[in-house]
């Protein structure tokens, strides 16, 4: 299978890990040789309830027995999508009450950028250096990492960049600015949290000049940081929220949410201001609804902070310079990229899945399912410490 994988399936890098997957359950993935791997990555934060979550699987099966795709998004009222958007509104600040369902986080970014321009009538977009919001052309335009962008230029014009947590850069937001797009915790940059009220100061500046604040919750969202959404940790309410990854319990989905007065602008002048064939797909929406119910009706969200404490207490070693992030969105910082690579590969050999971050080469991603147990955390951390001792 690996040979066919490399021959027929387009790749994202010259050296994919290439594990041949047999099945997955809970916090473990099994390869075709029967070896099991403890998953500290959760599909890059997407499998928020672990693998094969019973409530999500049952919702998918129940919906498949009723109907699957019946009409392009936005024309028919379909119960899973309607119920999901309603429950989402009930769990968000009052001003964020209308949601557009799409197929991925990057499509949600595209829709949010369009909406900011449509609402304000302006063109300038401001993002952050080392930001990542997806990889389609609009999302790529607000990616703050030139090495990944250069060969695809020209991109969307009138995009400027500020440095995350640099207050003097806030003045770059002016009456020309349509929207400022920020991650509530910078992901690819190394799981960097906002400091000194940075997000609230950005929001105040946006309000002063009439720009919209777009917060990207694709990674932090759906309970990973001890709140349903990361922005709730930092005393700010955005104008538009972008979602993806963990919202579908492992199914492909994205969404962007804003107040109804803004979202309604996408339906007229021009009509079809944003369209998507499979957005709001009833089977995917059923999975999202089951996932949201599970994380809001249980104690999984507050547990993330207790599990963070356990990770921090266990991962103490001279080669771990710091652990960044919040909840179960953590990055263990190594002295060098070479050590990071060595640890990740050694751990995989010993049955633990770790991964990299996009731009910070010294970081080891630790983003397990929210459902991971304390015993599993201890098991995985012991493997990491053993790998570090081998390197020493």
Tab-separated table of N, CA, C and O in Angstrom, residues 121-215:
chain	number	residue	atom	x	y	z
A	121	UNK	N	-16.766	47.628	2.833
A	121	UNK	CA	-16.515	48.299	1.554
A	121	UNK	C	-15.054	48.673	1.365
A	121	UNK	O	-14.714	49.445	0.459
A	122	UNK	N	-14.177	48.129	2.194
A	122	UNK	CA	-12.740	48.404	2.112
A	122	UNK	C	-12.015	47.169	1.586
A	122	UNK	O	-12.589	46.089	1.493
A	123	UNK	N	-10.734	47.345	1.281
A	123	UNK	CA	-9.992	46.223	0.712
A	123	UNK	C	-8.851	45.721	1.585
A	123	UNK	O	-8.502	44.539	1.528
A	124	UNK	N	-8.242	46.565	2.404
A	124	UNK	CA	-7.031	46.143	3.113
A	124	UNK	C	-7.331	45.064	4.156
A	124	UNK	O	-8.280	45.163	4.935
A	125	UNK	N	-6.486	44.042	4.154
A	125	UNK	CA	-6.544	42.982	5.156
A	125	UNK	C	-5.228	42.962	5.913
A	125	UNK	O	-4.159	43.150	5.315
A	126	UNK	N	-5.309	42.764	7.204
A	126	UNK	CA	-4.107	42.721	8.029
A	126	UNK	C	-4.052	41.388	8.759
A	126	UNK	O	-5.016	40.963	9.380
A	127	UNK	N	-2.887	40.743	8.660
A	127	UNK	CA	-2.641	39.480	9.337
A	127	UNK	C	-1.349	39.610	10.130
A	127	UNK	O	-0.811	40.709	10.272
A	128	UNK	N	-0.855	38.494	10.648
A	128	UNK	CA	0.360	38.506	11.465
A	128	UNK	C	1.486	37.732	10.794
A	128	UNK	O	1.247	36.754	10.072
A	129	UNK	N	2.689	38.159	11.062
A	129	UNK	CA	3.850	37.372	10.661
A	129	UNK	C	3.750	35.991	11.310
A	129	UNK	O	3.333	35.851	12.461
A	130	UNK	N	4.115	34.972	10.549
A	130	UNK	CA	4.073	33.576	10.997
A	130	UNK	C	2.663	33.078	11.274
A	130	UNK	O	2.478	32.090	11.986
A	131	UNK	N	1.672	33.759	10.704
A	131	UNK	CA	0.288	33.292	10.828
A	131	UNK	C	0.008	32.209	9.802
A	131	UNK	O	0.586	32.193	8.714
A	132	UNK	N	-0.920	31.328	10.153
A	132	UNK	CA	-1.409	30.334	9.198
A	132	UNK	C	-2.918	30.252	9.320
A	132	UNK	O	-3.456	30.004	10.412
A	133	UNK	N	-3.610	30.437	8.190
A	133	UNK	CA	-5.074	30.412	8.183
A	133	UNK	C	-5.619	29.498	7.090
A	133	UNK	O	-6.802	29.570	6.761
A	134	UNK	N	-4.777	28.649	6.518
A	134	UNK	CA	-5.195	27.786	5.427
A	134	UNK	C	-4.280	27.957	4.239
A	134	UNK	O	-3.320	28.733	4.279
A	135	UNK	N	-4.607	27.255	3.142
A	135	UNK	CA	-3.635	27.192	2.040
A	135	UNK	C	-4.239	27.444	0.658
A	135	UNK	O	-3.568	27.226	-0.348
A	136	UNK	N	-5.507	27.882	0.585
A	136	UNK	CA	-6.042	28.320	-0.690
A	136	UNK	C	-5.594	29.762	-0.928
A	136	UNK	O	-4.947	30.371	-0.083
A	137	UNK	N	-5.919	30.330	-2.071
A	137	UNK	CA	-5.247	31.565	-2.473
A	137	UNK	C	-5.497	32.743	-1.535
A	137	UNK	O	-4.579	33.503	-1.227
A	138	UNK	N	-6.734	32.906	-1.066
A	138	UNK	CA	-6.985	33.981	-0.120
A	138	UNK	C	-6.312	33.728	1.214
A	138	UNK	O	-5.674	34.610	1.795
A	139	UNK	N	-6.432	32.499	1.703
A	139	UNK	CA	-5.780	32.135	2.960
A	139	UNK	C	-4.270	32.242	2.839
A	139	UNK	O	-3.584	32.677	3.776
A	140	UNK	N	-3.743	31.840	1.704
A	140	UNK	CA	-2.304	31.936	1.467
A	140	UNK	C	-1.853	33.392	1.490
A	140	UNK	O	-0.751	33.717	1.950
A	141	UNK	N	-2.701	34.281	1.017
A	141	UNK	CA	-2.362	35.706	0.975
A	141	UNK	C	-2.179	36.289	2.362
A	141	UNK	O	-1.403	37.233	2.550
A	142	UNK	N	-2.904	35.741	3.359
A	142	UNK	CA	-2.770	36.245	4.731
A	142	UNK	C	-1.875	35.333	5.578
A	142	UNK	O	-1.792	35.503	6.788
A	143	UNK	N	-1.204	34.378	4.929
A	143	UNK	CA	-0.185	33.595	5.624
A	143	UNK	C	1.050	34.465	5.806
A	143	UNK	O	1.530	35.086	4.858
A	144	UNK	N	1.581	34.485	7.017
A	144	UNK	CA	2.724	35.351	7.285
A	144	UNK	C	4.046	34.639	7.201
A	144	UNK	O	4.882	34.752	8.104
A	145	UNK	N	4.260	33.871	6.126
A	145	UNK	CA	5.491	33.091	5.976
A	145	UNK	C	5.846	33.064	4.496
A	145	UNK	O	5.334	32.259	3.729
A	146	UNK	N	6.737	33.948	4.117
A	146	UNK	CA	6.994	34.202	2.696
A	146	UNK	C	7.536	32.981	1.966
A	146	UNK	O	7.234	32.773	0.785
A	147	UNK	N	8.302	32.165	2.632
A	147	UNK	CA	8.907	31.001	1.977
A	147	UNK	C	7.857	30.089	1.346
A	147	UNK	O	8.087	29.487	0.290
A	148	UNK	N	6.683	29.987	1.990
A	148	UNK	CA	5.622	29.108	1.485
A	148	UNK	C	4.747	29.797	0.430
A	148	UNK	O	3.897	29.146	-0.177
A	149	UNK	N	4.951	31.095	0.220
A	149	UNK	CA	4.062	31.874	-0.647
A	149	UNK	C	4.692	32.275	-1.978
A	149	UNK	O	3.993	32.448	-2.978
A	150	UNK	N	5.992	32.453	-1.987
A	150	UNK	CA	6.649	33.163	-3.067
A	150	UNK	C	6.346	32.579	-4.446
A	150	UNK	O	6.054	33.308	-5.390
A	151	UNK	N	6.390	31.262	-4.567
A	151	UNK	CA	6.243	30.662	-5.897
A	151	UNK	C	4.808	30.751	-6.414
A	151	UNK	O	4.564	30.478	-7.597
A	152	UNK	N	3.862	31.133	-5.561
A	152	UNK	CA	2.462	31.218	-5.984
A	152	UNK	C	2.011	32.648	-6.268
A	152	UNK	O	0.848	32.878	-6.600
A	153	UNK	N	2.893	33.600	-6.109
A	153	UNK	CA	2.519	34.988	-6.378
A	153	UNK	C	2.264	35.197	-7.870
A	153	UNK	O	2.824	34.484	-8.693
A	154	UNK	N	1.411	36.184	-8.251
A	154	UNK	CA	0.765	37.186	-7.395
A	154	UNK	C	-0.435	36.628	-6.619
A	154	UNK	O	-1.206	35.833	-7.143
A	155	UNK	N	-0.561	37.076	-5.389
A	155	UNK	CA	-1.672	36.688	-4.530
A	155	UNK	C	-2.641	37.860	-4.390
A	155	UNK	O	-2.561	38.834	-5.139
A	156	UNK	N	-3.573	37.772	-3.441
A	156	UNK	CA	-4.543	38.847	-3.236
A	156	UNK	C	-3.795	40.118	-2.813
A	156	UNK	O	-2.970	40.077	-1.887
A	157	UNK	N	-4.056	41.238	-3.466
A	157	UNK	CA	-3.350	42.477	-3.106
A	157	UNK	C	-3.906	43.132	-1.846
A	157	UNK	O	-4.938	42.716	-1.319
A	158	UNK	N	-3.191	44.131	-1.381
A	158	UNK	CA	-3.607	44.975	-0.256
A	158	UNK	C	-3.687	44.187	1.056
A	158	UNK	O	-4.660	44.279	1.803
A	159	UNK	N	-2.647	43.397	1.305
A	159	UNK	CA	-2.517	42.666	2.557
A	159	UNK	C	-1.261	43.160	3.267
A	159	UNK	O	-0.193	43.245	2.658
A	160	UNK	N	-1.391	43.494	4.538
A	160	UNK	CA	-0.253	43.950	5.331
A	160	UNK	C	-0.130	43.057	6.566
A	160	UNK	O	-1.077	42.349	6.927
A	161	UNK	N	1.039	43.116	7.212
A	161	UNK	CA	1.314	42.215	8.328
A	161	UNK	C	1.811	42.975	9.542
A	161	UNK	O	2.531	43.966	9.425
A	162	UNK	N	1.390	42.484	10.701
A	162	UNK	CA	1.877	42.989	11.975
A	162	UNK	C	2.503	41.826	12.732
A	162	UNK	O	2.361	40.666	12.345
A	163	UNK	N	3.182	42.133	13.822
A	163	UNK	CA	3.794	41.098	14.650
A	163	UNK	C	2.899	40.808	15.844
A	163	UNK	O	2.466	41.735	16.540
A	164	UNK	N	2.597	39.545	16.046
A	164	UNK	CA	1.746	39.116	17.160
A	164	UNK	C	2.345	39.596	18.479
A	164	UNK	O	3.535	39.421	18.740
A	165	UNK	N	1.512	40.229	19.289
A	165	UNK	CA	1.890	40.761	20.609
A	165	UNK	C	2.747	42.027	20.551
A	165	UNK	O	3.206	42.492	21.604
A	166	UNK	N	2.946	42.613	19.379
A	166	UNK	CA	3.704	43.864	19.281
A	166	UNK	C	2.715	45.028	19.232
A	166	UNK	O	2.095	45.304	18.208
A	167	UNK	N	2.582	45.730	20.341
A	167	UNK	CA	1.538	46.751	20.458
A	167	UNK	C	1.753	47.931	19.520
A	167	UNK	O	0.781	48.524	19.040
A	168	UNK	N	2.988	48.274	19.237
A	168	UNK	CA	3.223	49.422	18.352
A	168	UNK	C	2.709	49.171	16.942
A	168	UNK	O	2.405	50.120	16.205
A	169	UNK	N	2.571	47.911	16.558
A	169	UNK	CA	2.063	47.591	15.213
A	169	UNK	C	0.567	47.836	15.084
A	169	UNK	O	0.040	47.867	13.962
A	170	UNK	N	-0.132	47.989	16.205
A	170	UNK	CA	-1.578	48.158	16.148
A	170	UNK	C	-1.954	49.402	15.353
A	170	UNK	O	-3.024	49.458	14.724
A	171	UNK	N	-1.067	50.380	15.337
A	171	UNK	CA	-1.348	51.613	14.602
A	171	UNK	C	-1.444	51.386	13.093
A	171	UNK	O	-1.944	52.250	12.368
A	172	UNK	N	-0.982	50.247	12.613
A	172	UNK	CA	-1.107	49.947	11.181
A	172	UNK	C	-2.559	49.702	10.776
A	172	UNK	O	-2.884	49.701	9.591
A	173	UNK	N	-3.424	49.460	11.760
A	173	UNK	CA	-4.850	49.268	11.493
A	173	UNK	C	-5.483	50.653	11.370
A	173	UNK	O	-5.483	51.427	12.327
A	174	UNK	N	-6.011	50.967	10.189
A	174	UNK	CA	-6.502	52.322	9.922
A	174	UNK	C	-7.892	52.278	9.303
A	174	UNK	O	-8.495	51.211	9.158
A	175	UNK	N	-8.365	53.435	8.886
A	175	UNK	CA	-9.676	53.524	8.231
A	175	UNK	C	-9.658	52.909	6.833
A	175	UNK	O	-10.704	52.843	6.179
A	176	UNK	N	-8.512	52.451	6.368
A	176	UNK	CA	-8.429	51.685	5.114
A	176	UNK	C	-8.662	50.202	5.342
A	176	UNK	O	-8.892	49.445	4.389
A	177	UNK	N	-8.605	49.775	6.586
A	177	UNK	CA	-8.580	48.345	6.899
A	177	UNK	C	-9.989	47.759	6.913
A	177	UNK	O	-10.871	48.237	7.631
A	178	UNK	N	-10.182	46.689	6.136
A	178	UNK	CA	-11.456	45.964	6.157
A	178	UNK	C	-11.507	44.994	7.327
A	178	UNK	O	-12.496	44.944	8.056
A	179	UNK	N	-10.449	44.229	7.493
A	179	UNK	CA	-10.447	43.230	8.555
A	179	UNK	C	-9.051	42.893	9.029
A	179	UNK	O	-8.088	42.957	8.267
A	180	UNK	N	-8.977	42.553	10.303
A	180	UNK	CA	-7.745	42.063	10.905
A	180	UNK	C	-7.987	40.613	11.286
A	180	UNK	O	-8.934	40.308	12.014
A	181	UNK	N	-7.157	39.713	10.767
A	181	UNK	CA	-7.340	38.294	11.035
A	181	UNK	C	-6.207	37.800	11.925
A	181	UNK	O	-5.031	37.973	11.614
A	182	UNK	N	-6.588	37.207	13.065
A	182	UNK	CA	-5.628	36.724	14.045
A	182	UNK	C	-6.062	35.354	14.557
A	182	UNK	O	-7.255	35.087	14.674
A	183	UNK	N	-5.108	34.512	14.891
A	183	UNK	CA	-5.395	33.294	15.637
A	183	UNK	C	-5.469	33.658	17.123
A	183	UNK	O	-4.683	34.473	17.596
A	184	UNK	N	-6.399	33.051	17.844
A	184	UNK	CA	-6.456	33.343	19.276
A	184	UNK	C	-5.213	32.814	19.989
A	184	UNK	O	-4.772	33.384	20.996
A	185	UNK	N	-4.639	31.742	19.484
A	185	UNK	CA	-3.300	31.288	19.853
A	185	UNK	C	-2.591	30.980	18.544
A	185	UNK	O	-3.092	30.191	17.741
A	186	UNK	N	-1.442	31.606	18.308
A	186	UNK	CA	-0.748	31.360	17.043
A	186	UNK	C	-0.282	29.912	16.985
A	186	UNK	O	0.494	29.454	17.829
A	187	UNK	N	-0.751	29.183	15.974
A	187	UNK	CA	-0.464	27.764	15.881
A	187	UNK	C	0.870	27.443	15.244
A	187	UNK	O	1.805	26.995	15.907
A	188	UNK	N	0.978	27.671	13.940
A	188	UNK	CA	2.197	27.330	13.219
A	188	UNK	C	3.421	28.044	13.738
A	188	UNK	O	4.553	27.568	13.572
A	189	UNK	N	3.237	29.187	14.373
A	189	UNK	CA	4.349	29.977	14.894
A	189	UNK	C	4.939	29.392	16.168
A	189	UNK	O	6.009	29.824	16.615
A	190	UNK	N	4.233	28.433	16.792
A	190	UNK	CA	4.778	27.832	18.006
A	190	UNK	C	3.852	27.878	19.201
A	190	UNK	O	4.310	27.887	20.339
A	191	UNK	N	2.525	27.907	18.975
A	191	UNK	CA	1.527	27.936	20.050
A	191	UNK	C	1.777	29.119	20.987
A	191	UNK	O	1.936	28.966	22.210
A	192	UNK	N	1.793	30.298	20.402
A	192	UNK	CA	2.074	31.533	21.128
A	192	UNK	C	0.763	32.174	21.560
A	192	UNK	O	-0.110	32.461	20.740
A	193	UNK	N	0.612	32.419	22.861
A	193	UNK	CA	-0.585	33.043	23.397
A	193	UNK	C	-0.466	34.566	23.350
A	193	UNK	O	0.627	35.117	23.459
A	194	UNK	N	-1.592	35.258	23.209
A	194	UNK	CA	-1.558	36.728	23.310
A	194	UNK	C	-1.206	37.167	24.720
A	194	UNK	O	-1.570	36.508	25.697
A	195	UNK	N	-0.478	38.263	24.819
A	195	UNK	CA	-0.055	38.783	26.121
A	195	UNK	C	-0.481	40.245	26.264
A	195	UNK	O	-0.734	40.936	25.278
A	196	UNK	N	-0.547	40.708	27.520
A	196	UNK	CA	-0.825	42.111	27.827
A	196	UNK	C	-2.096	42.637	27.146
A	196	UNK	O	-2.132	43.780	26.679
A	197	UNK	N	-3.117	41.782	27.086
A	197	UNK	CA	-4.382	42.217	26.498
A	197	UNK	C	-4.299	42.531	25.015
A	197	UNK	O	-5.066	43.370	24.516
A	198	UNK	N	-3.408	41.844	24.301
A	198	UNK	CA	-3.182	42.161	22.891
A	198	UNK	C	-4.462	42.074	22.069
A	198	UNK	O	-4.760	42.968	21.268
A	199	UNK	N	-5.239	41.011	22.265
A	199	UNK	CA	-6.462	40.854	21.462
A	199	UNK	C	-7.485	41.932	21.778
A	199	UNK	O	-8.165	42.438	20.873
A	200	UNK	N	-7.620	42.300	23.047
A	200	UNK	CA	-8.588	43.344	23.382
A	200	UNK	C	-8.144	44.696	22.823
A	200	UNK	O	-8.989	45.505	22.421
A	201	UNK	N	-6.852	44.935	22.786
A	201	UNK	CA	-6.347	46.184	22.218
A	201	UNK	C	-6.548	46.218	20.703
A	201	UNK	O	-6.870	47.273	20.133
A	202	UNK	N	-6.378	45.069	20.060
A	202	UNK	CA	-6.663	44.987	18.620
A	202	UNK	C	-8.143	45.262	18.369
A	202	UNK	O	-8.514	46.017	17.451
A	203	UNK	N	-9.014	44.659	19.183
A	203	UNK	CA	-10.456	44.863	19.000
A	203	UNK	C	-10.829	46.329	19.205
A	203	UNK	O	-11.631	46.896	18.430
A	204	UNK	N	-10.260	46.972	20.203
A	204	UNK	CA	-10.549	48.390	20.443
A	204	UNK	C	-10.119	49.239	19.261
A	204	UNK	O	-10.838	50.169	18.860
A	205	UNK	N	-8.973	48.933	18.690
A	205	UNK	CA	-8.503	49.673	17.523
A	205	UNK	C	-9.422	49.438	16.321
A	205	UNK	O	-9.747	50.386	15.590
A	206	UNK	N	-9.846	48.202	16.138
A	206	UNK	CA	-10.771	47.900	15.043
A	206	UNK	C	-12.072	48.697	15.191
A	206	UNK	O	-12.584	49.257	14.206
A	207	UNK	N	-12.600	48.739	16.398
A	207	UNK	CA	-13.834	49.495	16.632
A	207	UNK	C	-13.617	50.980	16.362
A	207	UNK	O	-14.502	51.652	15.811
A	208	UNK	N	-12.453	51.493	16.714
A	208	UNK	CA	-12.179	52.923	16.532
A	208	UNK	C	-12.105	53.312	15.066
A	208	UNK	O	-12.494	54.432	14.699
A	209	UNK	N	-11.616	52.407	14.220
A	209	UNK	CA	-11.429	52.756	12.799
A	209	UNK	C	-12.468	52.093	11.900
A	209	UNK	O	-12.459	52.291	10.680
A	210	UNK	N	-13.379	51.303	12.469
A	210	UNK	CA	-14.433	50.690	11.665
A	210	UNK	C	-14.022	49.434	10.925
A	210	UNK	O	-14.667	49.051	9.950
A	211	UNK	N	-12.966	48.769	11.399
A	211	UNK	CA	-12.536	47.494	10.808
A	211	UNK	C	-13.156	46.334	11.576
A	211	UNK	O	-13.626	46.497	12.709
A	212	UNK	N	-13.159	45.144	10.981
A	212	UNK	CA	-13.688	43.955	11.640
A	212	UNK	C	-12.549	43.095	12.164
A	212	UNK	O	-11.520	42.947	11.503
A	213	UNK	N	-12.748	42.512	13.338
A	213	UNK	CA	-11.781	41.582	13.905
A	213	UNK	C	-12.241	40.151	13.611
A	213	UNK	O	-13.320	39.734	14.015
A	214	UNK	N	-11.395	39.435	12.893
A	214	UNK	CA	-11.645	38.027	12.557
A	214	UNK	C	-10.728	37.183	13.425
A	214	UNK	O	-9.501	37.346	13.385
A	215	UNK	N	-11.302	36.288	14.225
A	215	UNK	CA	-10.499	35.399	15.053
A	215	UNK	C	-10.574	33.978	14.491
A	215	UNK	O	-11.652	33.433	14.279
